[in-house]
XYZ file of C-alpha atoms in Angstrom:
660
model
C 5.215 -10.124 -29.554
C 2.509 -10.863 -26.987
C 1.527 -7.210 -26.704
C 1.156 -7.052 -30.512
C -0.882 -10.248 -30.596
C -3.328 -8.931 -27.996
C -3.468 -5.426 -29.457
C -7.112 -4.424 -29.977
C -8.236 -7.885 -28.856
C -8.977 -7.439 -25.167
C -11.905 -9.820 -25.539
C -9.446 -12.668 -26.116
C -7.523 -11.811 -22.973
C -10.684 -11.544 -20.851
C -12.069 -14.764 -22.333
C -8.820 -16.570 -21.548
C -8.941 -15.383 -17.939
C -12.659 -16.286 -17.759
C -12.076 -19.966 -18.535
C -11.116 -20.849 -14.919
C -14.280 -19.076 -13.715
C -16.468 -21.056 -16.119
C -14.874 -24.356 -15.090
C -15.159 -23.570 -11.363
C -18.761 -22.405 -11.763
C -19.781 -25.624 -13.535
C -18.014 -27.761 -10.912
C -19.642 -25.809 -8.087
C -23.120 -26.116 -9.576
C -22.643 -29.836 -10.159
C -21.576 -30.241 -6.531
C -24.757 -28.426 -5.432
C -27.008 -30.969 -7.137
C -26.727 -29.990 -10.781
C -27.159 -26.833 -12.833
C -30.938 -27.223 -13.155
C -31.423 -27.740 -9.429
C -29.217 -24.736 -8.597
C -31.057 -22.444 -11.017
C -34.393 -23.601 -9.596
C -33.128 -22.831 -6.086
C -32.219 -19.345 -7.268
C -35.599 -18.598 -8.884
C -38.150 -20.572 -6.840
C -36.592 -22.199 -3.775
C -38.541 -24.838 -1.882
C -38.740 -23.531 1.688
C -38.906 -27.099 3.031
C -35.505 -28.004 1.506
C -32.515 -26.807 3.485
C -30.091 -27.230 0.586
C -32.230 -25.015 -1.674
C -32.504 -22.352 1.030
C -28.717 -22.375 1.442
C -28.279 -22.022 -2.294
C -30.796 -19.188 -2.520
C -29.694 -17.167 0.511
C -25.963 -17.952 0.689
C -24.333 -19.350 -2.449
C -26.020 -17.285 -5.158
C -25.790 -13.954 -3.222
C -22.091 -14.639 -2.621
C -21.470 -15.145 -6.350
C -23.454 -12.000 -7.194
C -21.630 -9.885 -4.620
C -18.261 -11.160 -5.893
C -19.107 -10.113 -9.451
C -20.441 -6.722 -8.346
C -17.575 -5.951 -5.952
C -14.875 -7.046 -8.396
C -16.348 -4.999 -11.217
C -16.821 -1.955 -9.003
C -13.260 -2.023 -7.634
C -11.807 -2.373 -11.129
C -13.942 0.531 -12.386
C -12.740 2.673 -9.479
C -9.153 1.644 -10.218
C -9.348 2.833 -13.843
C -10.800 6.174 -12.732
C -8.076 6.603 -10.104
C -5.273 5.789 -12.529
C -6.728 8.072 -15.202
C -7.168 11.086 -12.925
C -3.914 10.655 -10.995
C -1.898 9.566 -14.067
C -0.282 6.833 -12.041
C -0.440 3.056 -12.709
C 0.102 2.389 -8.987
C -3.080 4.217 -7.997
C -5.851 1.962 -6.716
C -9.212 2.293 -4.935
C -7.439 2.379 -1.570
C -5.166 5.270 -2.593
C -7.211 8.027 -0.955
C -7.607 6.321 2.403
C -11.249 5.309 1.957
C -10.660 1.739 3.136
C -8.557 2.865 6.105
C -11.210 5.403 7.085
C -13.942 2.760 6.935
C -11.851 0.337 8.991
C -11.043 2.950 11.646
C -14.702 4.035 11.874
C -15.821 0.448 12.521
C -13.121 -0.064 15.155
C -13.978 3.178 16.923
C -17.702 2.373 16.854
C -17.071 -1.139 18.212
C -15.084 0.248 21.156
C -16.863 3.511 21.928
C -20.367 3.471 20.402
C -21.512 -0.091 19.702
C -25.074 1.171 19.382
C -24.171 2.669 16.012
C -23.500 -0.819 14.673
C -27.133 -1.705 15.315
C -28.133 0.943 12.757
C -25.931 -0.786 10.190
C -22.163 -1.319 10.071
C -22.167 -0.492 6.351
C -23.296 3.056 7.132
C -20.575 3.461 9.754
C -17.973 2.234 7.260
C -19.296 4.498 4.509
C -19.206 7.515 6.842
C -15.605 6.756 7.821
C -14.551 6.436 4.192
C -16.338 9.663 3.318
C -14.575 11.577 6.097
C -11.199 10.278 4.899
C -12.023 11.419 1.365
C -13.104 14.812 2.660
C -9.794 15.235 4.477
C -7.832 14.451 1.296
C -9.859 16.938 -0.737
C -9.500 19.617 1.958
C -5.710 19.197 1.916
C -5.438 19.440 -1.867
C -8.214 21.810 -2.958
C -6.000 24.921 -2.970
C -3.675 23.195 -5.438
C -6.487 22.354 -7.832
C -6.406 18.655 -6.905
C -3.081 18.326 -8.731
C -2.348 14.584 -9.176
C 0.984 14.586 -7.310
C -0.497 16.415 -4.319
C -3.624 14.233 -4.262
C -1.505 11.068 -4.353
C 0.667 12.250 -1.475
C -2.290 13.478 0.575
C -4.120 10.194 -0.015
C -1.077 8.160 0.970
C -0.435 10.107 4.157
C -4.118 10.007 5.176
C -4.148 6.273 4.430
C -1.043 5.686 6.544
C -2.248 7.977 9.328
C -5.642 6.308 9.669
C -3.994 2.887 9.309
C -1.636 3.747 12.168
C -4.574 4.745 14.377
C -6.329 1.471 13.508
C -3.218 -0.550 14.344
C -2.849 1.261 17.656
C -6.456 0.440 18.578
C -5.938 -3.160 17.507
C -2.731 -3.468 19.495
C -4.450 -2.542 22.767
C -7.839 -4.163 22.055
C -6.832 -7.258 20.116
C -9.456 -9.608 21.560
C -12.338 -7.153 21.197
C -11.477 -6.260 17.598
C -10.345 -9.697 16.410
C -13.552 -10.195 14.437
C -12.870 -7.063 12.399
C -9.641 -8.602 11.116
C -11.715 -10.909 8.920
C -13.778 -7.973 7.632
C -10.575 -5.978 7.094
C -9.177 -8.788 4.952
C -12.282 -8.815 2.747
C -15.071 -11.309 3.357
C -17.711 -12.160 0.740
C -19.783 -14.419 2.998
C -23.496 -13.552 2.654
C -26.605 -14.512 4.641
C -29.151 -13.062 2.233
C -29.596 -10.653 -0.638
C -29.262 -7.477 1.449
C -25.691 -6.800 0.325
C -26.561 -7.244 -3.354
C -29.666 -5.061 -3.032
C -27.573 -2.389 -1.311
C -24.649 -2.472 -3.739
C -26.083 -2.849 -7.229
C -27.958 0.498 -7.377
C -24.779 2.326 -6.320
C -22.790 0.594 -9.052
C -25.495 1.177 -11.653
C -25.478 4.906 -10.892
C -21.662 4.870 -10.999
C -21.581 3.209 -14.429
C -23.936 5.864 -15.824
C -21.844 8.642 -14.237
C -18.625 7.150 -15.639
C -20.194 7.037 -19.107
C -21.201 10.715 -18.827
C -17.664 11.645 -17.711
C -15.989 9.536 -20.401
C -15.136 12.304 -22.872
C -14.120 14.918 -20.269
C -11.887 12.424 -18.452
C -10.159 11.530 -21.730
C -8.815 15.100 -21.737
C -6.712 14.227 -18.666
C -4.445 12.177 -20.923
C -3.088 15.543 -22.136
C -0.767 17.676 -20.055
C -2.285 20.412 -17.895
C -1.474 23.254 -20.275
C -3.098 21.532 -23.268
C -6.164 20.588 -21.219
C -6.604 24.160 -19.961
C -6.287 25.487 -23.512
C -9.429 23.477 -24.346
C -11.341 25.372 -21.670
C -11.485 22.463 -19.218
C -11.632 23.162 -15.475
C -9.118 20.595 -14.262
C -9.969 21.062 -10.583
C -13.654 20.221 -10.957
C -13.010 17.494 -13.508
C -10.563 15.797 -11.136
C -13.003 16.253 -8.284
C -15.739 14.562 -10.291
C -13.509 11.648 -11.341
C -12.008 11.086 -7.909
C -15.336 11.617 -6.177
C -16.932 8.938 -8.341
C -14.051 6.519 -7.690
C -14.267 7.154 -3.963
C -18.058 6.669 -3.976
C -17.642 3.293 -5.692
C -14.885 2.253 -3.299
C -16.824 3.308 -0.231
C -19.913 1.439 -1.421
C -17.963 -1.784 -2.011
C -15.886 -1.544 1.175
C -18.958 -0.928 3.317
C -20.498 -4.211 2.107
C -17.582 -6.650 1.752
C -14.638 -5.057 3.546
C -11.203 -4.256 2.156
C -10.261 -6.052 -1.063
C -7.304 -4.123 -2.331
C -5.633 -5.967 -5.210
C -8.424 -6.167 -7.803
C -8.613 -2.414 -8.412
C -4.874 -2.279 -9.077
C -4.401 -5.484 -11.078
C -7.411 -5.477 -13.432
C -6.723 -2.061 -15.062
C -3.034 -2.886 -15.494
C -3.765 -6.305 -16.988
C -6.165 -4.682 -19.462
C -3.473 -2.166 -20.401
C -1.076 -5.052 -20.921
C -3.624 -6.580 -23.304
C -3.206 -3.542 -25.539
C -6.236 -1.425 -24.555
C -5.458 2.290 -24.707
C -8.776 4.151 -25.086
C -10.409 5.135 -21.800
C -13.863 3.805 -22.709
C -12.479 0.392 -23.600
C -10.379 0.300 -20.437
C -13.417 1.077 -18.308
C -15.460 -1.666 -19.970
C -12.874 -4.439 -20.015
C -11.411 -3.632 -16.603
C -14.867 -3.817 -15.020
C -15.527 -7.196 -16.622
C -12.078 -8.507 -15.744
C -12.348 -7.328 -12.124
C -15.627 -9.217 -11.765
C -14.051 -12.328 -13.291
C -10.933 -12.199 -11.092
C -12.784 -11.792 -7.799
C -15.463 -14.378 -8.604
C -12.822 -16.886 -9.731
C -10.820 -16.363 -6.558
C -13.867 -16.796 -4.348
C -15.061 -19.965 -6.109
C -11.573 -21.437 -5.847
C -11.452 -20.594 -2.147
C -14.873 -22.168 -1.529
C -13.822 -25.329 -3.346
C -10.827 -25.886 -1.071
C -12.138 -24.293 2.136
C -13.082 -27.705 3.542
C -9.417 -28.698 3.532
C -8.424 -25.710 5.675
C -8.547 -25.528 9.455
C -9.240 -21.802 9.627
C -11.441 -19.236 7.911
C -9.621 -17.607 4.999
C -11.026 -14.218 3.867
C -11.458 -13.860 0.110
C -9.785 -10.446 0.026
C -6.568 -11.948 1.317
C -6.576 -14.689 -1.323
C -7.086 -12.267 -4.229
C -3.567 -10.970 -3.678
C -2.122 -14.452 -3.237
C -3.613 -15.685 -6.524
C -3.581 -12.459 -8.527
C 0.000 -11.467 -7.727
C 1.604 -14.382 -9.649
C -0.616 -13.541 -12.636
C 0.519 -9.909 -12.521
C 4.165 -10.973 -12.123
C 3.841 -13.185 -15.203
C 2.314 -10.383 -17.259
C 4.656 -7.559 -16.194
C 7.536 -8.534 -18.548
C 5.006 -8.388 -21.391
C 3.723 -4.929 -20.467
C 4.558 -2.170 -22.922
C 5.228 0.929 -20.830
C 6.625 4.293 -21.715
C 9.048 4.011 -18.851
C 11.846 6.052 -20.425
C 9.983 9.249 -21.151
C 10.939 12.294 -19.074
C 8.850 12.405 -15.906
C 6.557 15.230 -14.980
C 8.312 17.748 -12.730
C 7.112 17.683 -9.143
C 6.702 21.456 -9.218
C 4.704 22.493 -6.211
C 6.333 19.924 -3.941
C 9.851 21.341 -4.305
C 11.247 24.332 -2.436
C 14.836 25.528 -2.322
C 16.407 26.551 0.951
C 18.963 29.354 0.572
C 21.404 27.563 2.886
C 20.690 23.810 2.767
C 23.757 22.782 4.724
C 22.903 25.235 7.512
C 19.477 23.578 7.585
C 21.189 20.170 7.740
C 23.240 21.313 10.742
C 20.027 22.427 12.446
C 18.475 19.011 11.837
C 21.621 17.329 13.169
C 21.414 19.389 16.367
C 17.747 18.475 16.714
C 18.685 14.802 16.231
C 21.307 15.009 18.992
C 18.778 16.649 21.342
C 16.237 13.920 20.546
C 18.867 11.232 21.185
C 19.713 12.793 24.581
C 16.009 12.823 25.449
C 15.691 9.186 24.445
C 18.723 8.139 26.466
C 18.592 10.325 29.578
C 14.961 11.349 30.091
C 11.899 9.258 30.836
C 9.428 7.955 33.351
C 10.084 5.385 36.028
C 8.518 4.107 39.215
C 8.977 7.567 40.779
C 7.733 9.595 37.824
C 9.728 11.721 35.396
C 13.448 12.082 35.820
C 16.900 12.249 34.305
C 19.533 9.563 34.630
C 23.293 9.639 34.464
C 24.813 8.527 31.142
C 26.961 6.158 33.222
C 23.945 4.353 34.690
C 24.404 1.204 32.628
C 21.451 -0.604 34.208
C 19.096 1.731 32.361
C 21.317 2.642 29.419
C 21.677 -1.048 28.594
C 18.141 -1.162 27.247
C 17.668 2.489 26.178
C 20.822 2.783 24.055
C 20.045 -0.140 21.718
C 16.554 1.178 21.065
C 17.753 4.683 20.234
C 20.491 3.305 17.966
C 18.105 0.908 16.211
C 15.498 3.648 15.701
C 18.077 6.033 14.226
C 19.629 3.352 12.019
C 16.295 2.151 10.629
C 15.150 5.726 9.966
C 18.421 6.436 8.169
C 18.245 3.364 5.933
C 14.572 3.651 5.022
C 14.827 7.382 4.284
C 17.802 6.886 1.956
C 16.104 3.910 0.282
C 12.949 5.954 -0.304
C 14.910 8.926 -1.663
C 16.835 6.745 -4.118
C 13.688 4.969 -5.278
C 11.628 8.136 -5.752
C 14.365 9.880 -7.712
C 15.015 6.742 -9.765
C 11.359 6.230 -10.686
C 10.080 9.846 -10.542
C 6.990 8.368 -8.869
C 5.767 10.022 -5.624
C 4.143 6.740 -4.533
C 7.439 4.857 -4.655
C 8.765 3.653 -1.303
C 10.863 0.737 -0.039
C 7.884 -1.429 0.867
C 6.294 -0.824 -2.547
C 9.373 -2.409 -4.128
C 8.458 -5.631 -2.314
C 11.796 -6.223 -0.547
C 10.389 -5.553 2.913
C 7.324 -7.648 2.050
C 9.448 -10.636 1.046
C 11.548 -10.287 4.180
C 8.424 -9.975 6.322
C 6.770 -13.042 4.777
C 9.828 -15.135 5.605
C 10.006 -13.815 9.166
C 6.295 -14.303 9.859
C 6.401 -17.840 8.497
C 9.461 -18.484 10.674
C 7.599 -17.272 13.778
C 4.581 -19.459 12.998
C 6.247 -22.605 11.660
C 9.327 -22.978 13.865
C 8.784 -24.080 17.482
C 11.100 -21.556 19.170
C 13.191 -19.651 16.617
C 16.192 -17.709 17.913
C 16.939 -14.140 16.839
C 19.843 -15.383 14.727
C 17.580 -17.898 12.965
C 14.970 -15.231 12.258
C 17.624 -12.880 10.856
C 18.830 -15.638 8.555
C 15.281 -16.442 7.433
C 14.506 -12.788 6.813
C 17.697 -12.302 4.820
C 16.837 -15.279 2.622
C 13.363 -13.832 2.042
C 14.817 -10.469 1.007
C 17.365 -12.102 -1.315
C 14.670 -14.285 -2.903
C 12.537 -11.202 -3.543
C 15.457 -9.336 -5.060
C 16.179 -12.307 -7.323
C 12.566 -12.304 -8.542
C 12.752 -8.575 -9.283
C 16.018 -8.945 -11.215
C 14.772 -11.920 -13.258
C 11.497 -10.185 -14.164
C 13.083 -6.865 -15.133
C 16.531 -7.723 -16.494
C 15.491 -7.948 -20.138
C 13.536 -4.677 -19.998
C 16.503 -2.750 -18.619
C 14.953 -2.255 -15.143
C 12.378 0.288 -16.290
C 11.191 1.943 -13.027
C 7.473 1.522 -13.732
C 7.902 -2.230 -14.234
C 9.985 -2.485 -11.081
C 7.295 -0.793 -9.015
C 4.508 -2.961 -10.438
C 6.596 -6.060 -9.686
C 7.069 -4.834 -6.133
C 3.358 -4.142 -5.756
C 2.585 -7.736 -6.780
C 5.084 -9.114 -4.240
C 3.692 -6.798 -1.561
C 0.220 -8.143 -2.329
C 1.492 -11.626 -1.484
C 2.813 -10.278 1.822
C -0.514 -8.611 2.606
C -2.317 -11.877 1.846
C -0.077 -13.899 4.186
C -0.393 -11.284 6.918
C -4.181 -11.058 6.624
C -4.642 -14.830 6.695
C -2.408 -15.290 9.738
C -3.924 -12.407 11.689
C -7.477 -13.513 10.874
C -6.727 -17.012 12.156
C -6.903 -15.883 15.798
C -3.512 -17.366 16.691
C -2.158 -15.745 19.902
C 1.181 -15.181 18.184
C -0.628 -12.599 16.054
C -0.118 -10.040 18.834
C 3.673 -10.381 18.495
C 3.401 -10.077 14.716
C 1.221 -6.936 14.986
C 3.758 -5.294 17.308
C 6.611 -6.140 14.953
C 4.691 -4.968 11.883
C 4.007 -1.653 13.627
C 7.739 -0.906 13.799
C 8.829 -2.039 17.219
C 12.315 -1.688 18.719
C 11.360 -3.893 21.705
C 13.626 -6.811 20.933
C 16.879 -5.067 19.927
C 19.892 -5.811 22.142
C 23.265 -4.042 22.343
C 25.018 -6.348 19.885
C 22.258 -6.068 17.292
C 22.160 -2.284 17.699
C 25.920 -1.938 17.132
C 25.753 -4.157 14.056
C 22.787 -2.387 12.501
C 24.261 1.022 13.330
C 27.532 0.132 11.608
C 25.738 -1.324 8.591
C 23.481 1.717 8.233
C 26.431 4.128 8.413
C 28.322 2.108 5.813
C 25.390 1.927 3.409
C 24.719 5.650 3.832
C 28.308 6.405 2.799
C 27.963 4.054 -0.154
C 24.836 5.947 -1.284
C 26.522 9.356 -1.543
C 28.616 8.619 -4.680
C 25.366 7.717 -6.473
C 24.164 11.321 -6.180
C 25.302 12.175 -9.742
C 23.132 9.393 -11.153
C 20.231 10.546 -8.981
C 20.535 14.077 -10.374
C 20.577 12.852 -13.984
C 18.090 9.948 -14.058
C 14.991 12.090 -13.306
C 15.703 13.953 -16.576
C 14.638 10.858 -18.547
C 16.437 8.029 -20.324
C 17.507 9.914 -23.499
C 19.082 12.748 -21.524
C 20.756 10.339 -19.087
C 22.277 8.330 -21.939
C 23.441 11.534 -23.643
C 25.265 12.482 -20.431
C 27.094 9.152 -20.366
C 25.007 7.166 -17.878
C 24.666 3.451 -18.616
C 21.016 2.962 -17.735
C 21.013 -0.770 -17.007
C 24.054 -0.577 -14.760
C 22.825 2.548 -12.964
C 19.332 1.181 -12.344
C 20.585 -2.221 -11.195
C 23.146 -0.648 -8.855
C 20.543 1.640 -7.308
C 18.085 -1.236 -7.018
C 20.656 -3.359 -5.165
C 21.366 -0.466 -2.799
C 17.650 0.020 -2.076
C 17.252 -3.716 -1.485
C 20.131 -3.847 1.015
C 18.900 -0.777 2.901
C 15.321 -2.034 3.062
C 16.206 -5.581 4.078
C 18.514 -4.442 6.896
C 15.913 -2.023 8.261
C 13.091 -4.576 8.006
C 15.097 -7.172 9.942
C 15.425 -4.718 12.829
C 12.076 -2.935 13.138
C 9.747 -4.602 10.649
C 8.258 -3.298 7.389
C 7.711 0.359 8.317
C 5.480 1.976 5.725
C 6.039 5.621 6.572
C 9.649 6.759 6.799
C 10.756 5.599 3.356
C 7.681 7.110 1.718
C 7.406 10.543 3.284
C 10.884 11.433 4.624
C 12.063 12.195 1.055
C 9.026 14.413 0.469
C 9.506 16.161 3.800
C 13.138 16.826 2.860
C 11.970 18.424 -0.403
C 9.375 20.506 1.410
C 11.919 22.039 3.802
C 14.301 22.922 0.974
C 16.623 20.029 -0.029
C 16.536 19.772 -3.837
C 19.827 18.470 -5.298
C 20.432 14.733 -4.940
C 23.262 14.876 -2.379
C 21.391 17.436 -0.282
C 18.208 15.399 -0.679
C 19.895 12.223 0.592
C 21.411 13.995 3.605
C 18.218 15.866 4.473
C 15.980 12.814 4.166
C 18.406 10.738 6.253
C 18.454 13.328 9.058
C 14.652 13.688 8.998
C 14.197 9.904 9.002
C 16.526 9.474 11.982
C 14.971 12.402 13.868
C 11.447 11.087 13.331
C 12.288 7.556 14.456
C 14.276 8.608 17.550
C 11.530 11.004 18.648
C 8.863 8.410 17.884
C 10.623 5.763 19.939
C 10.914 8.110 22.932
C 7.299 9.344 22.677
C 6.055 5.774 22.273
C 7.785 4.768 25.502
C 6.441 7.702 27.508
C 2.956 8.622 26.309
C 1.180 5.592 27.848
C 3.791 4.560 30.413
C 4.218 1.768 31.550
C 2.656 0.561 28.263
C 4.435 1.276 24.990
C 3.354 2.204 21.485
C 5.653 0.921 18.698
C 7.950 3.554 17.215
C 6.640 2.952 13.695
C 3.105 3.874 14.712
C 4.215 7.009 16.525
C 6.391 8.022 13.561
C 3.364 7.663 11.289
C 1.256 9.825 13.590
C 3.876 12.528 14.196
C 5.230 12.673 10.670
C 1.788 12.345 9.123
C 0.429 15.277 11.122
C 3.391 17.448 10.123
C 3.151 16.444 6.492
C -0.583 17.161 6.291
C 0.091 20.573 7.822
C 2.827 21.156 5.237
C 0.549 20.155 2.357
C -2.174 22.492 3.583
C 0.275 25.412 3.563
C 1.546 24.777 0.015
């Protein structure tokens, strides 16, 4: 009913969402001495009046930069989603923001003189290099959407892992960048506006020129090629423009990730289907959302004891709006998905390959248990030396168990949704669990491990309840589920960014846990999580028939006797249990559940049962190796297993993509 009411009336939806901005703007201007006084300060400020100088050089530039940045991110989001044919694509998909963040960190530590030239140029160069790496990995495949998405995700995770590693060992030096990384709109003049608006003006003209060619991408590849369109160069132009916009915005205001995802989807929910209309209304809505968020933050900033970056609050305020709108979104979630094609290979003897992976896993486990560095250098220990085994065994077991659970969860979710960007943390379960745990660490005086496990479990269950309530009436359509999870994950990112930007010394512990650490696992916890992971893995195997049928689309699945609601809910519950258990042990790892299923496909596991087994073995192997390498590479210091897994697995996956 709501979708029909808003059909072809996006202006009503944008006007409705603009009302809070208008109210906040009037209140802010009144608080600054009245609308007339504020406008006079903008046009002809009196240099002898401090309040007029503050208005002219701080307040008005901040409002202008919020409107420009919000509009630019939304425009980039529409272009990304159009080219990649994926509603989960956003301006940060291709790793531009992670590249900019890593470049600034590296310059701060190794070449601070570059920052004197201009940090925005350093950030823009880092984002450009990340984009270049994605294009280099995918050019041979004609920038096919699935391959570009996967390359962008792995580059994003890889560069993010490097940034986290630098932050972990240089927390005090890089603490200031945490505020920039969370998105800060604070201005001390018009330099940012002067720098950004020409880039956006050029981008708007370029988007208008590309409007008709990009509309062809709504057809399938065969139909588009029959019209004489060069898909490779068209995708390059669309993605290049989106990346240019993103890099320009990120270099000025930092990472603001939710606007570019939410605004295009909200406009689609309002009934807008034509590309030109989506570009127009998404740009306007993105500007409105970011400016509203920033004005609201400024109004209540005096009540807060710490600096809250605007980018973090956009997720906190925008996520509930997206959650409210998702049940009203009309999606074609039951159409047959596009085949993954180039990302699937068939091994002639998959079970022989599985045995090889199992042997490699056993070798890695022996390395983790018996080999390592000590006070006297490298050496081997006896398996009966309990003084050492007491702390090595739990870590190896926890690493293997978490890799197993996240890999199976990712495999189930990707086959259920037929979306290559689907992963356990995208569903929001790990985010909800992490929010609860982080709040427990910060709010409780000295929480025990048992208390934290209980708090994390409650957070995961609450998230699952939200997902079920939002999607029950729609029959758990995968696209809705993923968008719901993205909104919940945005809340998690907001909480994390605010807490880390606060400068609290407990942030170091949170960073280590978020990076996938096995530091705090004891023998009892390892035995419990190992037993739970083995049990859940056995429970997952009978679902393999559903996982073979569901990717064929809803009509075919129903014709073969699958009850869609029951199948989707059962698989969702399984994913939630796997993700929550893994998150409680090693934190919200963002790599294993995303790429282990793709790595299993690349080496030759195609059928659902084979896919589950192969992904589980690869996930365990990666985590066990990562835990051992993390303990040895900088001995006596340690790098969290999650970071090492991202670096090792990411390097292998990029190599595999390049060879496709």
